[in-house]
Coordinates of C-alpha atoms and ligand atoms in Angstrom, one line a residue:
M26 CA 2.5 -11.0 20.7
D27 CA 5.4 -9.0 22.0
H28 CA 8.6 -7.7 20.5
D29 CA 10.6 -10.8 21.0
E30 CA 8.0 -13.2 19.7
I31 CA 7.6 -11.2 16.5
L32 CA 11.4 -11.0 16.0
C33 CA 11.7 -14.7 16.6
W34 CA 9.0 -15.5 14.0
L35 CA 10.6 -13.2 11.5
L36 CA 13.9 -15.1 11.9
E37 CA 12.2 -18.5 11.8
N38 CA 13.1 -20.7 8.8
D39 CA 12.0 -24.1 9.8
P40 CA 9.3 -25.1 7.2
L41 CA 7.2 -27.0 9.8
R42 CA 7.2 -24.1 12.2
L43 CA 6.4 -21.7 9.4
E44 CA 3.4 -23.8 8.5
M45 CA 2.1 -23.1 12.0
L46 CA 2.5 -19.4 11.4
W47 CA 0.6 -19.6 8.0
R48 CA -2.2 -21.6 9.6
A49 CA -2.6 -19.2 12.6
A50 CA -2.7 -16.2 10.3
D51 CA -5.2 -17.8 7.9
L52 CA -7.4 -18.9 10.7
T53 CA -7.3 -15.5 12.4
R54 CA -8.2 -13.9 9.0
R55 CA -11.1 -16.2 8.6
L56 CA -12.5 -15.8 12.1
E57 CA -12.0 -12.0 12.3
V58 CA -12.7 -10.7 8.8
G59 CA -14.2 -13.7 7.0
D60 CA -13.7 -15.3 3.6
A61 CA -14.6 -12.3 1.5
V62 CA -11.8 -10.7 -0.5
H63 CA -12.6 -7.0 -1.1
L64 CA -11.6 -5.7 -4.5
R65 CA -10.6 -2.0 -4.8
G66 CA -10.2 -0.5 -8.2
L67 CA -6.8 1.2 -8.5
I68 CA -6.6 4.4 -10.6
E69 CA -3.1 5.7 -11.1
V70 CA -4.1 9.4 -11.6
S71 CA -0.7 11.0 -12.1
N72 CA 3.0 10.0 -12.1
V73 CA 4.1 13.6 -11.5
C74 CA 5.9 13.9 -8.1
Q75 CA 7.7 16.6 -6.3
R76 CA 9.3 14.3 -3.7
S77 CA 12.5 12.4 -4.1
C78 CA 11.9 9.3 -2.1
A79 CA 15.2 7.3 -2.6
Y80 CA 13.5 4.0 -3.6
C81 CA 10.8 5.2 -6.0
G82 CA 10.9 5.0 -9.8
I83 CA 8.6 8.0 -10.3
A84 CA 10.4 10.2 -7.8
A85 CA 11.1 13.8 -8.9
C86 CA 14.8 12.8 -9.2
A87 CA 14.1 9.6 -11.2
P88 CA 15.7 9.8 -14.6
K89 CA 13.9 9.6 -18.0
V90 CA 10.3 9.3 -16.7
E91 CA 7.6 10.5 -19.2
R92 CA 5.1 12.3 -17.0
Y93 CA 1.3 12.3 -17.3
R94 CA -1.7 13.4 -15.4
M95 CA -5.1 11.9 -16.3
T96 CA -7.9 14.1 -17.3
R97 CA -11.1 14.3 -15.1
E98 CA -12.8 12.3 -17.8
D99 CA -10.1 9.5 -17.8
I100 CA -10.5 9.2 -14.1
L101 CA -14.3 9.0 -14.2
E102 CA -14.1 6.4 -16.9
C103 CA -11.9 4.2 -14.7
A104 CA -14.4 4.7 -11.9
D105 CA -17.2 3.6 -14.1
R106 CA -15.3 0.4 -14.8
A107 CA -15.0 -0.2 -11.1
L108 CA -18.8 0.0 -10.8
E109 CA -19.3 -2.3 -13.8
Y110 CA -17.0 -4.9 -12.2
G111 CA -19.1 -4.7 -9.0
F112 CA -16.3 -3.3 -6.8
G113 CA -17.2 -1.3 -3.8
T114 CA -14.2 1.0 -3.7
V115 CA -11.9 3.1 -6.0
V116 CA -8.4 4.1 -5.0
M117 CA -7.0 7.2 -6.6
Q118 CA -3.2 7.1 -6.3
A119 CA -0.6 9.5 -7.6
G120 CA 2.8 10.9 -7.0
E121 CA 2.8 14.0 -4.8
D122 CA 1.7 16.1 -7.7
P123 CA 1.2 19.9 -7.1
G124 CA -0.8 19.9 -10.3
I125 CA -3.5 17.9 -8.5
T126 CA -4.9 20.9 -6.8
G127 CA -7.2 20.8 -3.8
P128 CA -10.3 22.2 -5.6
W129 CA -9.7 20.1 -8.8
M130 CA -9.6 16.8 -6.8
A131 CA -12.4 17.9 -4.5
E132 CA -14.7 18.3 -7.6
I133 CA -13.7 14.9 -9.0
I134 CA -14.3 13.3 -5.6
A135 CA -17.8 14.9 -5.3
T136 CA -18.8 13.9 -8.9
L137 CA -17.5 10.4 -8.6
K138 CA -19.3 9.9 -5.3
Q139 CA -22.5 11.2 -6.7
R140 CA -22.2 9.2 -9.9
T141 CA -21.1 5.9 -8.5
G142 CA -21.7 5.9 -4.7
L143 CA -18.4 4.0 -4.4
A144 CA -16.2 4.3 -1.3
I145 CA -13.3 6.6 -2.2
T146 CA -9.7 6.0 -1.0
L147 CA -7.0 8.5 -1.7
S148 CA -3.3 7.8 -2.0
L149 CA -1.9 11.2 -3.1
G150 CA 1.1 11.6 -0.7
E151 CA 1.7 14.3 1.8
R152 CA -0.8 17.1 1.4
S153 CA -1.9 20.3 3.2
E154 CA -4.4 20.3 6.0
D155 CA -6.7 22.4 3.7
D156 CA -6.6 19.8 0.9
L157 CA -7.2 16.9 3.3
K158 CA -10.2 18.7 4.8
A159 CA -11.7 19.6 1.4
W160 CA -11.3 16.1 0.1
R161 CA -12.9 14.6 3.2
N162 CA -15.8 17.1 2.9
A163 CA -16.2 16.2 -0.8
G164 CA -16.7 12.6 0.1
A165 CA -13.4 10.8 0.4
D166 CA -13.6 8.0 2.9
R167 CA -10.0 6.7 3.3
Y168 CA -6.4 7.6 2.8
L169 CA -3.4 5.5 2.3
L170 CA 0.1 6.7 3.3
R171 CA 2.7 4.2 4.1
F172 CA 5.1 5.3 6.9
E173 CA 7.7 3.0 5.3
T174 CA 9.9 2.6 8.5
T175 CA 9.8 3.4 12.2
D176 CA 13.5 4.1 12.2
D177 CA 13.6 7.9 12.2
E178 CA 17.1 8.2 10.9
L179 CA 16.5 5.8 8.1
Y180 CA 13.3 7.6 7.3
R181 CA 15.1 10.9 7.0
R182 CA 17.8 9.4 4.8
I183 CA 15.4 8.0 2.2
H184 CA 12.8 10.8 2.3
P185 CA 14.7 14.1 1.6
P186 CA 12.7 17.3 2.1
V187 CA 11.1 18.9 -0.9
G188 CA 13.1 21.7 -2.6
S189 CA 15.2 23.6 -0.1
S190 CA 15.8 22.2 3.4
S191 CA 13.2 24.4 5.1
S192 CA 11.6 22.5 7.8
S193 CA 8.0 23.0 6.6
S194 CA 8.8 20.8 3.6
A195 CA 10.4 18.0 5.6
S196 CA 8.6 14.7 5.2
D197 CA 6.5 13.6 8.2
R198 CA 4.0 10.9 7.3
I199 CA 3.2 9.8 10.8
R200 CA 2.0 13.4 11.6
Q201 CA -0.2 13.4 8.5
L202 CA -1.7 10.0 9.4
E203 CA -2.7 11.3 12.8
R204 CA -4.2 14.4 11.2
M205 CA -6.2 12.3 8.8
R206 CA -7.5 10.1 11.6
D207 CA -8.8 13.3 13.3
L208 CA -10.5 14.4 10.1
G209 CA -12.4 11.1 10.1
Y210 CA -10.6 9.2 7.3
E211 CA -10.1 5.5 7.7
I212 CA -6.3 5.3 7.5
G213 CA -4.0 2.9 5.8
T214 CA -0.3 2.6 6.0
G215 CA 2.4 0.0 5.5
V216 CA 6.1 -0.7 4.8
M217 CA 8.3 -2.3 2.2
V218 CA 10.2 -5.4 3.3
G219 CA 13.9 -5.4 2.8
I220 CA 14.7 -1.8 2.0
P221 CA 18.4 -1.2 2.5
G222 CA 19.0 -0.3 6.1
Q223 CA 16.0 -2.1 7.5
T224 CA 17.1 -4.5 10.2
W225 CA 15.1 -7.3 11.8
E226 CA 14.6 -5.1 14.9
T227 CA 13.3 -2.2 12.7
L228 CA 10.8 -4.5 10.9
T229 CA 9.6 -5.8 14.3
Q230 CA 9.1 -2.2 15.5
D231 CA 7.2 -1.5 12.3
I232 CA 4.7 -4.3 13.0
L233 CA 4.3 -3.2 16.5
A234 CA 3.6 0.4 15.2
F235 CA 0.7 -1.0 13.1
R236 CA -0.9 -2.0 16.4
H237 CA 0.1 1.1 18.3
Y238 CA -1.5 3.4 15.7
D239 CA -4.5 1.0 15.3
M240 CA -4.4 1.2 11.5
D241 CA -7.5 0.4 9.4
M242 CA -5.4 -0.9 6.4
I243 CA -1.9 -2.2 6.2
G244 CA -0.1 -2.8 2.9
I245 CA 3.2 -4.7 2.9
G246 CA 5.2 -5.6 -0.1
P247 CA 8.8 -6.5 -0.9
Y248 CA 11.2 -3.7 -1.8
L249 CA 12.0 -4.0 -5.5
P250 CA 15.0 -2.0 -6.6
S251 CA 14.2 0.6 -9.1
P252 CA 17.2 1.2 -11.4
G253 CA 18.8 4.7 -11.3
T254 CA 17.4 5.5 -7.9
P255 CA 19.7 6.3 -4.9
L256 CA 18.6 3.3 -3.0
D257 CA 19.6 1.1 -5.9
G258 CA 23.0 2.8 -5.9
T259 CA 25.5 4.1 -3.4
L260 CA 23.0 5.2 -0.8
G261 CA 21.6 1.6 -0.8
E262 CA 25.1 0.1 -0.5
T263 CA 25.9 2.4 2.4
L264 CA 22.7 1.6 4.3
R265 CA 23.0 -2.1 3.7
G266 CA 26.6 -1.9 5.0
E267 CA 25.5 -0.2 8.1
A268 CA 22.8 -2.8 8.8
G269 CA 25.3 -5.6 8.2
A270 CA 24.1 -9.1 9.2
R271 CA 20.9 -7.6 10.6
Q272 CA 19.7 -6.4 7.1
V273 CA 16.3 -7.9 6.2
P274 CA 16.2 -9.6 2.7
N275 CA 13.7 -8.2 0.2
D276 CA 12.3 -11.7 -0.6
S277 CA 8.7 -13.1 -0.8
L278 CA 9.2 -15.4 2.2
T279 CA 10.1 -12.6 4.5
T280 CA 7.3 -10.4 3.2
L281 CA 4.8 -13.2 3.8
K282 CA 6.1 -13.6 7.4
A283 CA 5.5 -9.9 7.9
V284 CA 1.9 -10.2 6.4
A285 CA 1.1 -13.2 8.6
L286 CA 2.4 -11.5 11.7
T287 CA 0.5 -8.3 10.9
R288 CA -2.7 -10.3 10.7
L289 CA -2.0 -11.8 14.2
V290 CA -1.1 -8.5 15.7
C291 CA -3.9 -6.5 14.0
P292 CA -6.6 -9.2 13.6
R293 CA -9.4 -7.0 12.3
T294 CA -7.5 -4.8 9.9
N295 CA -7.8 -4.8 6.1
I296 CA -4.6 -6.2 4.6
P297 CA -4.1 -6.3 0.8
S298 CA -2.1 -8.9 -1.0
T299 CA 0.0 -6.4 -2.8
T300 CA 1.1 -5.9 -6.4
A301 CA 4.7 -5.9 -5.3
L302 CA 4.2 -9.4 -3.9
A303 CA 2.6 -10.5 -7.1
T304 CA 5.6 -8.9 -9.0
A305 CA 8.2 -10.7 -6.9
D306 CA 6.5 -14.0 -7.4
P307 CA 4.2 -13.9 -10.5
S308 CA 2.9 -17.4 -10.2
Q309 CA 2.1 -17.6 -6.4
G310 CA 2.6 -14.2 -4.9
R311 CA -1.0 -13.0 -4.9
A312 CA -2.5 -16.3 -3.7
N313 CA 0.1 -16.7 -1.0
G314 CA -0.7 -13.3 0.4
L315 CA -4.4 -14.2 0.5
S316 CA -3.8 -17.5 2.2
R317 CA -1.4 -16.1 4.8
G318 CA -3.4 -13.2 6.2
A319 CA -4.5 -10.8 3.4
N320 CA -8.2 -10.1 2.6
V321 CA -8.0 -7.3 0.0
I322 CA -6.8 -7.0 -3.6
M323 CA -6.4 -3.8 -5.6
P324 CA -6.9 -4.6 -9.3
N325 CA -5.4 -2.0 -11.5
L326 CA -8.0 -0.2 -13.7
T327 CA -5.6 2.4 -15.1
Q328 CA -5.8 2.7 -18.9
P329 CA -2.8 0.8 -20.5
R330 CA -1.3 4.0 -22.0
Y331 CA -0.8 5.3 -18.5
R332 CA 0.0 2.1 -16.7
E333 CA 3.3 1.7 -18.5
L334 CA 4.4 5.1 -17.2
Y335 CA 3.5 4.4 -13.5
Q336 CA 6.5 2.2 -12.7
I337 CA 7.4 2.8 -9.1
Y338 CA 9.5 -0.3 -9.6
P339 CA 10.3 -2.2 -12.8
G340 CA 8.2 -5.1 -14.2
K341 CA 5.1 -4.3 -12.1
A342 CA 2.6 -7.2 -12.3
G343 CA 0.0 -6.6 -15.0
L344 CA 1.9 -3.9 -16.7
H345 CA 0.8 -4.8 -20.2
E346 CA -2.7 -6.1 -19.4
T347 CA -6.1 -4.6 -19.8
A348 CA -8.3 -4.2 -16.8
D349 CA -10.5 -7.1 -18.1
I350 CA -7.6 -9.5 -18.0
T351 CA -6.3 -8.4 -14.6
V352 CA -9.8 -8.6 -13.0
G353 CA -10.6 -12.0 -14.6
R354 CA -7.3 -13.5 -13.3
I355 CA -7.9 -12.2 -9.8
R356 CA -11.4 -13.5 -9.7
E357 CA -10.2 -16.9 -10.8
Q358 CA -7.5 -16.9 -8.1
I359 CA -10.1 -16.0 -5.4
R360 CA -12.3 -18.8 -6.6
L361 CA -9.5 -21.4 -6.6
L362 CA -8.7 -20.5 -3.0
G363 CA -12.4 -21.2 -2.1
R364 CA -12.9 -17.6 -1.0
T365 CA -15.7 -15.2 -2.0
T366 CA -15.6 -11.8 -3.6
G367 CA -16.6 -9.0 -1.1
Q368 CA -19.8 -7.1 -1.7
G369 CA -20.2 -3.4 -0.7
P370 CA -17.6 -1.0 0.4
G371 CA -15.6 -3.3 2.6
S372 CA -15.1 -0.7 5.3
S373 CA -12.7 -1.2 8.1
P374 CA -14.0 -4.0 10.4
R375 CA -12.1 -2.2 13.1
G376 CA -14.1 1.0 12.4
K377 CA -17.4 -0.8 12.4
E378 CA -16.6 -2.1 15.8
L379 CA -15.9 1.4 17.1
S380 CA -19.0 3.0 15.7
Ligands
LIG404 N1 9.7 -1.3 -4.4 C1 8.6 -1.7 -3.7 N2 7.6 -0.8 -3.3 C2 7.8 0.5 -3.6 N3 7.0 1.5 -3.3 C3 7.6 2.6 -3.8 N4 8.8 2.3 -4.5 C4 8.9 1.0 -4.3 C5 9.9 0.0 -4.7 N5 11.0 0.4 -5.4 C6 5.9 1.5 -2.5 C7 6.0 2.4 -1.3 C8 4.9 3.4 -1.5 C9 3.9 2.6 -2.3 C10 3.0 3.5 -3.1 O1 4.7 1.9 -3.2 O2 5.8 1.7 -0.1 O3 4.4 3.9 -0.3

């Protein structure tokens, strides 16, 4: 698929034509990665963040956020739950928290690996080369860092540098993704659909970039405005104004088109049906993602007392649930779709091919 075909499909609104897109994506998913849905237990380790990404509800600049950082024991307890549920992977996610030091996290990774044998995915923002190396050596397998947009100017406007404007603190996620690939991580990335300033052409380029960088995992969710953030205020209005009629809407349908096209463009990649999609459409979002290209779900195992404080956007699906409820519902959705639950780590099918 080339640029023009992707763009054309993104703009397609004829239900019969779209049915062809959904079928092609679902068939490709089945042939290339099979019927198994891999479950990854999500642990929201800390909502402390030093960055001020313009869309994020736990950004450093976000107002009135009560901050927490889990203890080592809290984290290990969540990981034990993942093992009990039979998951093959845990994902440790946090804001870009300087209190998560290299050595502290390395020790947790090593202990967790030794105790559970689970695959370990990190999603801890932009970190130093030393931290990334130490964590890889301690046993981390994968790293998620969404590049959010291929439009350099838009990227800069929604990702201000940390602290002063010194260049060393400028945000550069693509560079870190390349470094992580060199360190032997499986790498995951993704974008939000419908951020102010995102045009149809930008989203097309984003999907082409997934292929260009040959990503192992690609997460795509709708942008959900977070009250009090710059992107929900004047910056958002300005960017939307600049995009004009080319602005991409942040709805479920457009997100599903992006998911389906990503499956066609990167047939063997792992694609989650995201929590943001489930939030935008609580009754059908998760299932629609799975039947239009996705093959991964990341059930939230964070203890309820922390979950409520990890609101990168409001009303996140499963906010007030226990892990038992979340996992039970997800298993039922998988069953109803006639799919199976993945066994083992669910490593990158792309990676297996290369090794
Ligand atoms: N709406 C939707 N997704 C968001 N993320 C952050 N803020 C929002 C929001 N307001 C996504 C970003 C980030 C991931 C962890 O969550 O893509 O990389």
